[in-house]
CSV table of C-alpha atoms and ligand atoms in Angstrom, one decimal:
chain,number,residue,atom,x,y,z
R,964,MET,CA,1.0,115.0,73.6
R,965,SER,CA,-0.6,114.1,77.0
R,966,THR,CA,1.7,113.6,79.9
R,967,TYR,CA,1.3,111.5,83.0
R,968,ASN,CA,1.0,112.4,86.7
R,969,SER,CA,1.6,110.2,89.8
R,970,VAL,CA,-1.5,108.3,90.9
R,971,ARG,CA,-3.7,110.1,93.5
R,972,GLY,CA,-2.6,109.2,97.0
R,973,THR,CA,0.9,108.1,96.1
R,974,THR,CA,4.1,110.0,96.7
R,975,ASP,CA,7.4,110.4,94.9
R,976,PHE,CA,10.4,110.6,97.2
R,977,ASN,CA,13.0,113.1,95.8
R,978,PRO,CA,16.7,112.5,96.6
R,979,GLN,CA,16.5,114.4,99.9
R,980,GLN,CA,13.3,112.7,100.9
R,981,ALA,CA,14.7,109.3,99.9
R,982,LEU,CA,17.8,110.0,102.1
R,983,ALA,CA,15.5,110.8,105.1
R,984,PHE,CA,13.4,107.7,104.3
R,985,ASN,CA,16.4,105.4,104.2
R,986,ALA,CA,17.9,107.0,107.3
R,987,ILE,CA,14.7,106.2,109.2
R,988,VAL,CA,14.7,102.6,107.9
R,989,ALA,CA,18.3,102.1,108.8
R,990,LYS,CA,17.8,103.3,112.3
R,991,ALA,CA,14.7,101.2,112.7
R,992,ARG,CA,16.5,98.1,111.5
R,993,GLN,CA,19.3,98.7,114.0
R,994,ILE,CA,16.9,99.1,116.9
R,995,LEU,CA,14.6,96.3,115.9
R,996,GLN,CA,17.7,94.0,115.8
R,997,SER,CA,18.7,95.2,119.3
R,998,PHE,CA,15.3,94.1,120.5
R,999,SER,CA,15.9,90.7,118.8
R,1000,TYR,CA,13.4,91.0,116.0
R,1001,GLU,CA,14.1,89.1,112.8
R,1002,GLU,CA,13.1,90.9,109.6
R,1003,ILE,CA,11.0,89.1,107.1
R,1004,ILE,CA,10.0,90.3,103.6
R,1005,LEU,CA,6.5,89.4,102.5
R,1006,PRO,CA,4.7,89.9,99.2
R,1007,LEU,CA,2.6,93.0,98.3
R,1008,LEU,CA,-0.1,90.7,97.0
R,1009,GLU,CA,-2.3,88.6,99.3
R,1010,GLU,CA,-5.7,87.0,99.2
R,1011,GLU,CA,-8.4,89.6,100.1
R,1012,GLY,CA,-10.1,87.1,102.4
R,1013,LEU,CA,-7.2,87.2,104.8
R,1014,PHE,CA,-7.8,90.9,105.5
R,1015,ILE,CA,-11.6,90.7,105.6
R,1016,ARG,CA,-11.5,87.9,108.1
R,1017,SER,CA,-8.7,89.5,110.3
R,1018,THR,CA,-9.6,93.2,110.3
R,1019,GLY,CA,-13.4,92.4,110.5
R,1020,ALA,CA,-16.0,92.6,107.8
R,1021,THR,CA,-17.2,96.0,109.1
R,1022,SER,CA,-13.7,97.5,109.3
R,1023,ASP,CA,-13.0,100.4,106.9
R,1024,ILE,CA,-10.3,98.2,105.3
R,1025,ALA,CA,-12.7,95.4,104.5
R,1026,GLU,CA,-15.7,97.6,103.6
R,1027,LYS,CA,-14.1,100.2,101.4
R,1028,GLN,CA,-10.3,100.3,101.3
R,1029,LEU,CA,-9.0,97.1,99.7
R,1030,PHE,CA,-7.2,97.5,96.4
R,1031,ARG,CA,-8.4,94.5,94.5
R,1032,ILE,CA,-6.5,93.3,91.5
R,1033,ALA,CA,-9.2,93.5,88.8
R,1034,ASP,CA,-8.6,90.4,86.7
R,1035,LYS,CA,-7.2,88.1,89.5
R,1036,ASP,CA,-9.9,86.6,91.6
R,1037,GLY,CA,-9.6,87.4,95.2
R,1038,VAL,CA,-6.2,89.0,95.1
R,1039,CYS,CA,-5.5,92.4,96.6
R,1040,LEU,CA,-2.6,94.7,97.5
R,1041,ARG,CA,-1.9,94.3,101.2
R,1042,PRO,CA,-3.4,97.0,103.4
R,1043,GLU,CA,-1.4,96.1,106.5
R,1044,GLY,CA,1.2,93.6,107.8
R,1045,THR,CA,-0.2,91.9,110.9
R,1046,ALA,CA,-2.6,89.5,109.2
R,1047,GLN,CA,0.1,88.8,106.6
R,1048,VAL,CA,2.6,87.9,109.3
R,1049,VAL,CA,0.1,85.5,110.8
R,1050,ARG,CA,-0.6,84.0,107.4
R,1051,TYR,CA,3.2,83.5,106.9
R,1052,PHE,CA,3.5,82.0,110.4
R,1053,LEU,CA,0.7,79.5,109.8
R,1054,GLU,CA,1.6,78.7,106.2
R,1055,ASN,CA,5.0,77.6,107.4
R,1056,SER,CA,3.7,75.9,110.6
R,1057,LEU,CA,6.1,77.8,112.7
R,1058,HIS,CA,4.2,76.9,115.8
R,1059,ARG,CA,5.4,73.4,115.4
R,1060,GLN,CA,9.0,74.5,115.4
R,1061,GLY,CA,9.0,77.0,118.3
R,1062,ASP,CA,6.7,78.8,120.7
R,1063,PHE,CA,8.0,82.3,120.5
R,1064,TYR,CA,8.8,84.5,117.5
R,1065,LYS,CA,9.6,88.2,117.0
R,1066,PHE,CA,9.2,89.4,113.4
R,1067,SER,CA,9.7,92.8,111.9
R,1068,TYR,CA,8.9,94.1,108.4
R,1069,ILE,CA,9.3,97.3,106.4
R,1070,GLY,CA,7.4,98.0,103.2
R,1071,ALA,CA,4.6,99.5,101.2
R,1072,MET,CA,0.9,99.1,102.2
R,1073,PHE,CA,-2.1,100.1,100.2
R,1074,ARG,CA,-5.5,101.4,101.2
R,1075,GLY,CA,-8.1,103.0,99.0
R,1076,GLU,CA,-8.6,106.1,101.3
R,1077,ARG,CA,-9.6,109.6,100.4
R,1078,PRO,CA,-6.2,111.2,100.1
R,1079,GLN,CA,-5.2,114.1,102.3
R,1080,LYS,CA,-2.1,115.3,104.2
R,1081,GLY,CA,-0.7,112.2,105.9
R,1082,ARG,CA,-3.4,109.9,104.4
R,1083,LEU,CA,-2.2,108.1,101.3
R,1084,ARG,CA,-3.2,105.2,99.2
R,1085,GLN,CA,0.3,103.9,99.1
R,1086,PHE,CA,2.3,104.3,102.3
R,1087,HIS,CA,5.0,102.4,104.2
R,1088,HIS,CA,5.0,100.6,107.5
R,1089,ILE,CA,7.8,99.8,109.9
R,1090,GLY,CA,6.1,97.0,111.7
R,1091,CYS,CA,6.8,94.3,114.3
R,1092,GLU,CA,4.9,91.4,115.7
R,1093,VAL,CA,5.6,89.1,118.6
R,1094,LEU,CA,3.9,85.7,118.3
R,1095,GLY,CA,3.7,83.7,121.6
R,1096,GLY,CA,3.5,84.8,125.2
R,1097,THR,CA,0.9,86.8,127.1
R,1098,SER,CA,3.4,88.5,129.5
R,1099,PRO,CA,2.6,92.1,130.2
R,1100,TYR,CA,6.3,92.7,129.8
R,1101,LEU,CA,5.8,92.0,126.1
R,1102,ASP,CA,3.0,94.7,125.8
R,1103,ALA,CA,5.2,97.2,127.7
R,1104,GLU,CA,8.3,96.3,125.7
R,1105,THR,CA,6.5,96.8,122.4
R,1106,ILE,CA,5.5,100.3,123.5
R,1107,ILE,CA,9.0,101.0,124.8
R,1108,LEU,CA,10.4,99.8,121.5
R,1109,ALA,CA,8.1,102.2,119.6
R,1110,ALA,CA,9.2,105.1,121.9
R,1111,ASN,CA,12.9,104.1,121.3
R,1112,LEU,CA,12.4,104.1,117.5
R,1113,LEU,CA,10.9,107.6,117.6
R,1114,SER,CA,13.6,109.1,119.7
R,1115,ALA,CA,16.3,107.4,117.6
R,1116,ILE,CA,15.1,109.2,114.5
R,1117,GLY,CA,14.8,112.5,116.4
R,1118,LEU,CA,11.1,112.7,117.3
R,1119,THR,CA,10.5,113.6,120.9
R,1120,THR,CA,7.2,115.4,120.9
R,1121,TYR,CA,4.5,112.8,120.7
R,1122,GLU,CA,1.9,111.4,122.9
R,1123,ILE,CA,1.3,107.7,123.7
R,1124,LYS,CA,-2.4,106.9,124.2
R,1125,LEU,CA,-3.2,103.6,125.8
R,1126,ASN,CA,-6.2,101.5,126.6
R,1127,THR,CA,-7.3,97.9,127.2
R,1128,LEU,CA,-10.2,96.2,125.4
R,1129,GLY,CA,-10.0,93.2,127.8
R,1130,CYS,CA,-10.2,89.6,126.6
R,1131,PRO,CA,-12.7,88.8,123.8
R,1132,GLU,CA,-15.3,88.0,126.5
R,1133,ASP,CA,-14.8,91.4,128.2
R,1134,LYS,CA,-14.8,93.1,124.9
R,1135,GLU,CA,-18.1,91.4,123.9
R,1136,LYS,CA,-19.7,92.2,127.2
R,1137,PHE,CA,-18.7,95.9,126.9
R,1138,ALA,CA,-19.9,96.1,123.3
R,1139,LEU,CA,-23.3,94.7,124.2
R,1140,GLY,CA,-23.6,97.1,127.2
R,1141,LEU,CA,-22.6,100.0,125.0
R,1142,LYS,CA,-25.2,99.0,122.3
R,1143,GLY,CA,-27.9,98.9,125.0
R,1144,ARG,CA,-26.9,102.3,126.4
R,1145,LEU,CA,-26.7,104.0,123.0
R,1146,GLU,CA,-29.9,102.5,121.5
R,1147,ALA,CA,-32.0,105.3,123.0
R,1148,LYS,CA,-29.7,107.9,121.5
R,1149,ARG,CA,-29.5,106.3,118.0
R,1150,SER,CA,-31.0,109.2,116.1
R,1151,ALA,CA,-28.6,111.6,117.6
R,1152,LEU,CA,-25.6,109.6,116.3
R,1153,CYS,CA,-24.0,110.4,113.0
R,1154,GLU,CA,-25.0,108.2,110.0
R,1155,ASP,CA,-21.8,106.1,110.2
R,1156,CYS,CA,-22.3,105.5,113.9
R,1157,GLN,CA,-26.0,104.5,113.4
R,1158,ARG,CA,-24.6,101.7,111.2
R,1159,ARG,CA,-21.9,100.9,113.7
R,1160,LEU,CA,-24.4,100.6,116.5
R,1161,ASP,CA,-25.8,97.5,114.8
R,1162,LYS,CA,-22.5,96.1,113.4
R,1163,ASN,CA,-19.6,97.2,115.6
R,1164,PRO,CA,-20.7,99.5,118.5
R,1165,LEU,CA,-17.1,99.8,119.9
R,1166,ARG,CA,-16.1,101.9,116.9
R,1167,ILE,CA,-18.6,104.6,118.0
R,1168,LEU,CA,-16.2,105.4,120.9
R,1169,ASP,CA,-13.5,106.8,118.6
R,1170,CYS,CA,-15.8,108.6,116.1
R,1171,LYS,CA,-14.5,112.1,115.4
R,1172,ASN,CA,-18.0,113.6,115.0
R,1173,ARG,CA,-18.6,116.2,117.7
R,1174,ASP,CA,-22.2,115.0,118.6
R,1175,CYS,CA,-21.0,111.4,118.9
R,1176,LYS,CA,-18.1,112.5,121.1
R,1177,GLN,CA,-20.5,114.3,123.4
R,1178,ILE,CA,-22.9,111.3,123.6
R,1179,VAL,CA,-20.1,108.8,124.5
R,1180,ALA,CA,-18.3,111.2,126.9
R,1181,GLY,CA,-20.2,110.3,130.0
R,1182,LEU,CA,-20.7,106.6,129.4
R,1183,PRO,CA,-19.1,103.9,131.6
R,1184,SER,CA,-15.7,102.7,130.4
R,1185,ILE,CA,-14.4,99.2,129.7
R,1186,ASP,CA,-12.9,99.1,133.2
R,1187,GLU,CA,-16.3,98.1,134.6
R,1188,ASP,CA,-16.4,95.0,132.3
R,1189,LEU,CA,-12.8,93.8,132.8
R,1190,CYS,CA,-12.4,90.4,134.3
R,1191,PRO,CA,-9.9,90.2,137.2
R,1192,GLY,CA,-7.1,88.7,135.0
R,1193,CYS,CA,-7.3,91.4,132.4
R,1194,LYS,CA,-7.5,94.1,135.0
R,1195,GLU,CA,-4.4,92.8,136.8
R,1196,ASN,CA,-2.6,92.4,133.4
R,1197,PHE,CA,-3.3,95.9,132.3
R,1198,THR,CA,-2.2,97.3,135.7
R,1199,LYS,CA,1.1,95.5,135.3
R,1200,VAL,CA,1.6,96.9,131.8
R,1201,LEU,CA,1.1,100.4,133.2
R,1202,SER,CA,3.5,99.8,136.1
R,1203,ILE,CA,6.2,98.4,133.8
R,1204,LEU,CA,5.9,101.5,131.6
R,1205,ASP,CA,6.1,103.7,134.7
R,1206,GLN,CA,9.2,102.0,135.8
R,1207,ALA,CA,10.7,102.5,132.3
R,1208,GLN,CA,9.7,106.2,132.6
R,1209,ILE,CA,7.6,106.0,129.5
R,1210,LYS,CA,5.0,108.8,129.5
R,1211,TYR,CA,1.5,107.8,128.4
R,1212,THR,CA,-2.1,108.9,128.6
R,1213,ARG,CA,-4.9,106.5,129.4
R,1214,ASP,CA,-7.6,107.0,126.8
R,1215,LYS,CA,-10.6,104.9,127.7
R,1216,ASN,CA,-12.2,105.6,124.3
R,1217,LEU,CA,-9.3,104.2,122.3
R,1218,VAL,CA,-10.6,101.1,120.5
R,1219,ARG,CA,-8.8,101.0,117.1
R,1220,GLY,CA,-10.4,100.4,113.7
R,1221,LEU,CA,-9.2,96.9,113.2
R,1222,ASP,CA,-11.3,94.2,114.9
R,1223,TYR,CA,-8.5,91.8,115.8
R,1224,TYR,CA,-7.3,93.7,118.9
R,1225,THR,CA,-7.8,92.4,122.4
R,1226,ASN,CA,-6.4,93.7,125.7
R,1227,THR,CA,-3.7,96.4,125.4
R,1228,VAL,CA,-4.1,98.9,122.5
R,1229,PHE,CA,-2.1,102.0,121.9
R,1230,GLU,CA,-1.7,104.9,119.5
R,1231,ILE,CA,1.1,107.4,119.2
R,1232,THR,CA,0.1,110.8,118.0
R,1233,SER,CA,1.9,114.0,117.1
R,1234,SER,CA,0.5,117.5,117.0
R,1235,ALA,CA,2.8,118.1,114.0
R,1236,LEU,CA,0.5,116.0,111.8
R,1237,GLY,CA,-2.8,117.7,111.6
R,1238,SER,CA,-6.0,115.7,111.5
R,1239,GLN,CA,-4.3,112.4,110.6
R,1240,ASP,CA,-2.3,112.5,113.8
R,1241,ALA,CA,-1.2,108.9,114.4
R,1242,LEU,CA,2.5,108.2,113.9
R,1243,GLY,CA,1.9,104.6,114.7
R,1244,ALA,CA,-0.4,102.2,116.5
R,1245,GLY,CA,-0.7,98.7,117.7
R,1246,GLY,CA,-1.7,96.3,120.5
R,1247,ARG,CA,-2.5,92.7,121.4
R,1248,TYR,CA,-4.4,90.4,119.2
R,1249,ASN,CA,-4.6,87.2,121.2
R,1250,ARG,CA,-7.3,85.5,119.0
R,1251,LEU,CA,-6.1,86.4,115.5
R,1252,VAL,CA,-3.9,83.3,115.0
R,1253,GLU,CA,-6.8,81.1,116.0
R,1254,ASN,CA,-9.3,83.1,113.9
R,1255,LEU,CA,-7.1,82.5,110.9
R,1256,GLY,CA,-7.2,78.8,111.4
R,1257,GLY,CA,-4.2,78.2,113.7
R,1258,PRO,CA,-3.8,77.2,117.3
R,1259,SER,CA,-4.5,79.6,120.2
R,1260,ILE,CA,-1.4,81.8,120.1
R,1261,PRO,CA,-1.3,85.2,121.7
R,1262,ALA,CA,0.4,88.1,119.9
R,1263,VAL,CA,1.2,91.7,120.1
R,1264,GLY,CA,2.8,94.3,117.8
R,1265,PHE,CA,2.6,97.7,116.2
R,1266,ALA,CA,3.4,99.6,113.0
R,1267,LEU,CA,4.7,103.1,112.4
R,1268,GLY,CA,3.8,105.0,109.2
R,1269,ILE,CA,7.0,106.2,107.6
R,1270,GLU,CA,5.4,109.1,105.6
R,1271,ARG,CA,3.9,110.5,108.8
R,1272,LEU,CA,7.3,110.2,110.5
R,1273,LEU,CA,8.7,112.3,107.7
R,1274,ILE,CA,6.0,114.9,108.1
R,1275,ALA,CA,6.6,115.1,111.8
R,1276,LEU,CA,10.4,115.5,111.3
R,1277,GLY,CA,9.6,118.5,109.1
R,1278,GLU,CA,12.6,120.3,107.7
R,1279,LYS,CA,15.2,118.0,109.4
R,1280,THR,CA,17.8,117.1,106.7
R,1281,PHE,CA,19.9,114.0,106.5
R,1282,PRO,CA,23.5,114.2,105.3
R,1283,CYS,CA,24.3,112.7,102.0
R,1284,GLU,CA,27.4,110.5,102.1
R,1285,PHE,CA,29.1,112.1,99.1
R,1286,ASN,CA,32.9,112.6,99.6
R,1287,VAL,CA,34.8,113.5,96.4
R,1288,PHE,CA,34.3,115.1,93.1
R,1289,ILE,CA,37.1,114.6,90.5
R,1290,ALA,CA,37.4,117.6,88.1
R,1291,PRO,CA,39.6,117.2,85.0
R,1292,LEU,CA,40.8,120.5,83.5
R,1293,ASP,CA,40.6,119.3,80.0
R,1294,GLU,CA,39.0,116.6,77.8
R,1295,HIS,CA,42.2,114.6,77.2
R,1296,LEU,CA,42.5,114.2,81.0
R,1297,ARG,CA,39.2,112.4,81.2
R,1298,ASP,CA,40.7,108.9,80.9
R,1299,PHE,CA,42.9,109.6,83.9
R,1300,ALA,CA,40.0,111.2,85.8
R,1301,PHE,CA,37.7,108.3,85.1
R,1302,SER,CA,40.1,105.6,86.2
R,1303,LEU,CA,40.9,107.6,89.4
R,1304,THR,CA,37.2,107.8,90.1
R,1305,MET,CA,36.9,104.0,89.8
R,1306,ARG,CA,40.0,103.5,92.0
R,1307,LEU,CA,38.6,105.7,94.8
R,1308,ARG,CA,35.2,104.0,94.6
R,1309,ALA,CA,36.9,100.6,94.8
R,1310,ALA,CA,38.6,101.9,98.0
R,1311,GLY,CA,35.2,102.7,99.5
R,1312,ILE,CA,35.1,106.4,98.8
R,1313,ASN,CA,31.9,107.9,97.4
R,1314,CYS,CA,32.9,109.9,94.4
R,1315,ASP,CA,31.9,111.1,91.0
R,1316,THR,CA,33.4,113.0,88.1
R,1317,ASP,CA,32.2,115.2,85.2
R,1318,TYR,CA,31.0,113.4,82.0
R,1319,CYS,CA,30.0,116.4,80.0
R,1320,GLY,CA,33.1,118.5,79.4
R,1321,LYS,CA,32.1,121.2,81.9
R,1322,SER,CA,34.4,124.1,82.8
R,1323,LEU,CA,36.2,124.0,86.1
R,1324,LYS,CA,33.8,126.6,87.5
R,1325,ALA,CA,30.8,124.6,86.5
R,1326,GLN,CA,32.4,121.4,87.9
R,1327,MET,CA,33.0,123.2,91.2
R,1328,ARG,CA,29.4,124.3,91.3
R,1329,LEU,CA,28.2,120.7,90.6
R,1330,ALA,CA,30.6,119.4,93.4
R,1331,GLN,CA,29.1,121.9,95.8
R,1332,LYS,CA,25.6,120.9,94.9
R,1333,LYS,CA,26.4,117.3,95.5
R,1334,GLY,CA,27.8,118.1,98.9
R,1335,ALA,CA,31.4,116.9,98.1
R,1336,ARG,CA,33.9,117.4,100.9
R,1337,PHE,CA,36.8,117.3,98.5
R,1338,VAL,CA,37.3,118.3,94.9
R,1339,LEU,CA,40.4,116.7,93.1
R,1340,VAL,CA,41.5,118.9,90.3
R,1341,ILE,CA,43.3,117.0,87.6
R,1342,GLY,CA,45.7,119.0,85.3
R,1343,GLU,CA,48.8,118.2,83.2
R,1344,ASP,CA,51.2,119.3,85.9
R,1345,GLU,CA,49.6,117.0,88.5
R,1346,ILE,CA,49.8,114.0,86.2
R,1347,LYS,CA,53.5,114.8,85.5
R,1348,GLU,CA,54.2,115.1,89.2
R,1349,ASN,CA,52.1,112.0,90.1
R,1350,CYS,CA,50.0,114.0,92.5
R,1351,VAL,CA,46.6,115.6,92.8
R,1352,MET,CA,45.4,119.0,93.9
R,1353,VAL,CA,42.9,118.3,96.7
R,1354,LYS,CA,40.5,121.2,97.5
R,1355,ASP,CA,39.0,120.9,100.9
R,1356,MET,CA,35.5,122.4,100.5
R,1357,LEU,CA,34.9,122.6,104.2
R,1358,LYS,CA,38.1,124.3,105.2
R,1359,SER,CA,38.5,126.3,102.0
R,1360,GLU,CA,42.1,125.2,101.5
R,1361,GLN,CA,44.0,123.2,98.9
R,1362,ASN,CA,47.0,120.9,99.0
R,1363,LYS,CA,49.0,118.8,96.5
R,1364,VAL,CA,48.8,115.2,97.7
R,1365,PRO,CA,51.0,112.4,96.2
R,1366,MET,CA,49.0,109.8,94.4
R,1367,ASP,CA,50.1,107.0,96.7
R,1368,LYS,CA,48.9,109.0,99.8
R,1369,LEU,CA,45.6,110.0,98.2
R,1370,VAL,CA,43.2,107.3,99.5
R,1371,GLU,CA,44.7,107.5,103.0
R,1372,THR,CA,44.5,111.3,103.1
R,1373,ILE,CA,40.9,111.3,102.0
R,1374,LYS,CA,39.8,108.5,104.3
R,1375,ASN,CA,41.5,110.2,107.3
R,1376,ASN,CA,39.4,113.3,106.7
R,1377,ILE,CA,35.9,112.0,105.9
S,1837,HAM,P1,-2.9,101.1,111.5
S,1837,HAM,O1,-3.2,102.0,112.7
S,1837,HAM,O2,-3.9,100.9,110.5
S,1837,HAM,O3,-2.4,99.8,112.2
S,1837,HAM,O4,-1.6,101.7,110.8
S,1837,HAM,C1,-0.4,102.0,111.5
S,1837,HAM,C2,0.1,103.3,111.1
S,1837,HAM,O5,0.3,103.4,109.7
S,1837,HAM,C3,-0.8,104.5,111.4
S,1837,HAM,O6,-0.7,104.9,112.8
S,1837,HAM,C4,-0.3,105.6,110.4
S,1837,HAM,O7,0.9,106.2,110.9
S,1837,HAM,C5,0.1,104.7,109.2
S,1837,HAM,N1,-1.0,104.8,108.3
S,1837,HAM,C6,-2.1,104.1,108.3
S,1837,HAM,N2,-2.9,104.4,107.2
S,1837,HAM,C7,-2.2,105.3,106.5
S,1837,HAM,C8,-2.5,106.0,105.3
S,1837,HAM,N3,-3.6,105.8,104.6
S,1837,HAM,N4,-1.6,106.9,104.8
S,1837,HAM,C9,-0.4,107.1,105.5
S,1837,HAM,N5,-0.1,106.4,106.7
S,1837,HAM,C10,-1.0,105.5,107.2
S,1837,HAM,C11,-2.0,98.7,111.5
S,1837,HAM,O8,-1.9,98.6,110.3
S,1837,HAM,C12,-1.7,97.5,112.4
S,1837,HAM,N6,-1.3,96.4,111.5
S,1837,HAM,C13,-0.6,97.8,113.3
S,1837,HAM,C14,-0.3,96.6,114.2
S,1837,HAM,C15,0.8,95.8,114.1
S,1837,HAM,N7,-1.0,96.2,115.2
S,1837,HAM,C16,-0.4,95.1,115.7
S,1837,HAM,N8,0.6,94.9,115.0
C-alpha cells in the first residue's frame, strides 16, 4: 500500500524541536509584552488582493509565491502578517478609536518558494507592528526589541543591517535615477534584473548575482536623494541605536523585497544559516495603511522566522518539564498507581505512569528517557505503610516518604 510523506517545504517538529519552538514563542511573548505589544490572532486565509496590493505586483510574493485556494475565488494562505494586520486595523476602524497601537502575532505563513535549507513553504513568524507615530524612537525601539528577542533566546552572533529608503518621493527619485544609470548596462544584468529594470529597479540593488553586484557597487546611494527631513530622521535613528549600544552595519544596498517599505529598513542575518541568512527583517511602511484604503497612518514593524531561529540555535536543547514517573511493581497495584498519578497532576506536578505492565527495569528506562527527576516505586509494603519509595534520579538516592508529605517533598525538590 502506498504511504504518505510530508508536503515539500513543510516541517514536522519532533518533541524536542517542539519544546524549542515553544520555548522561543514563550520568551518572545514575555518580551513583546514588556514592550507593551498586544497579541492578536488572525486567520490563515486572506484575500489574495490584499497581498498583491501591499507587497507590490512585481514582488516575488505577488508574482510567484501566493498559495491560492483552488476552488475559492481570490482566497489565499497568508504569506506574511504586515498587510494582514493593516487589514484588521482598517476593518475594525481602529483609527477612529485611538491613534497609536502596538500589535504582535505569532503563526504560520505560506509562500510557494523553491524549498531549501531555511527556505520553506510553510514557516512561522513572530511579528510585531506599530501603527501610528513617525518618531525615530519607534524605528530604533523596534530594532532594539528584535535584538532583545534574539539575545533572550540565546542568539548573540548575528548582524543587523540597516538602511533608509527615504519617503516615497525620495524612493521614487532614487529609483528613477537608478533606472537611468543602469539602462546603458541593461544587457550585462541578469535576466531577472533586466525585468526589474523596467518594473522595480530598486530590487536590482539586492540581487545576489555576482555580475549585478559588481555593476551596482559603484553607483551613488540613496543618501544623495534623501530630503532633509528623511536625512535628519535616519541620523536620529542611528544615534538612538548608538546610545542603546546596538551594533549595526549600514548597508546602502538593502532595499527589501516587499514594496511597502519607506524610510528605515533592516535585516538581521546570521552566518549559521547558509544562503538563506536572514533571521528576521522589517522596517517602516508609512504609506501602506493609506494604500490599503485607510487614512495616512505611519507604521513600523518586523518579523523573525522561527525555523531560522531554530537552525541558528543549532544543538541547543530545551529542558522538558517532566517531574515524576510512577512505577507499580505489579498489575494489581495499577489502580493505586493511577489514582496517585492523577493526584500529583492535580497538585501541579508533571507526571506519568506505566500502562503496559512493564517490568520495573523497563519502567526505570522509560522514566529516564522521559527525563523524570523522581521515580515513585509502588509496592505492597509501601501501600501497607502508607508511604512511597521515592528514587531521586539526579542524586541517585532513594527514601521512603510518607504519603501526606509526598506532594510537599516533590515540590520542594523540582
Ligand atoms: P520577510 O523578510 O519576508 O518580511 O520575512 C521575515 C522573516 O521570515 C525572514 O527574515 C525569514 O527569517 C523568515 N522567512 C521568510 N520567508 C521564509 C521562508 N520561505 N522560509 C522560512 N523562513 C522564512 C516580512 O514578512 C515582513 N512582513 C516583515 C515586517 C513586519 N516588516 C514590517 N513589519
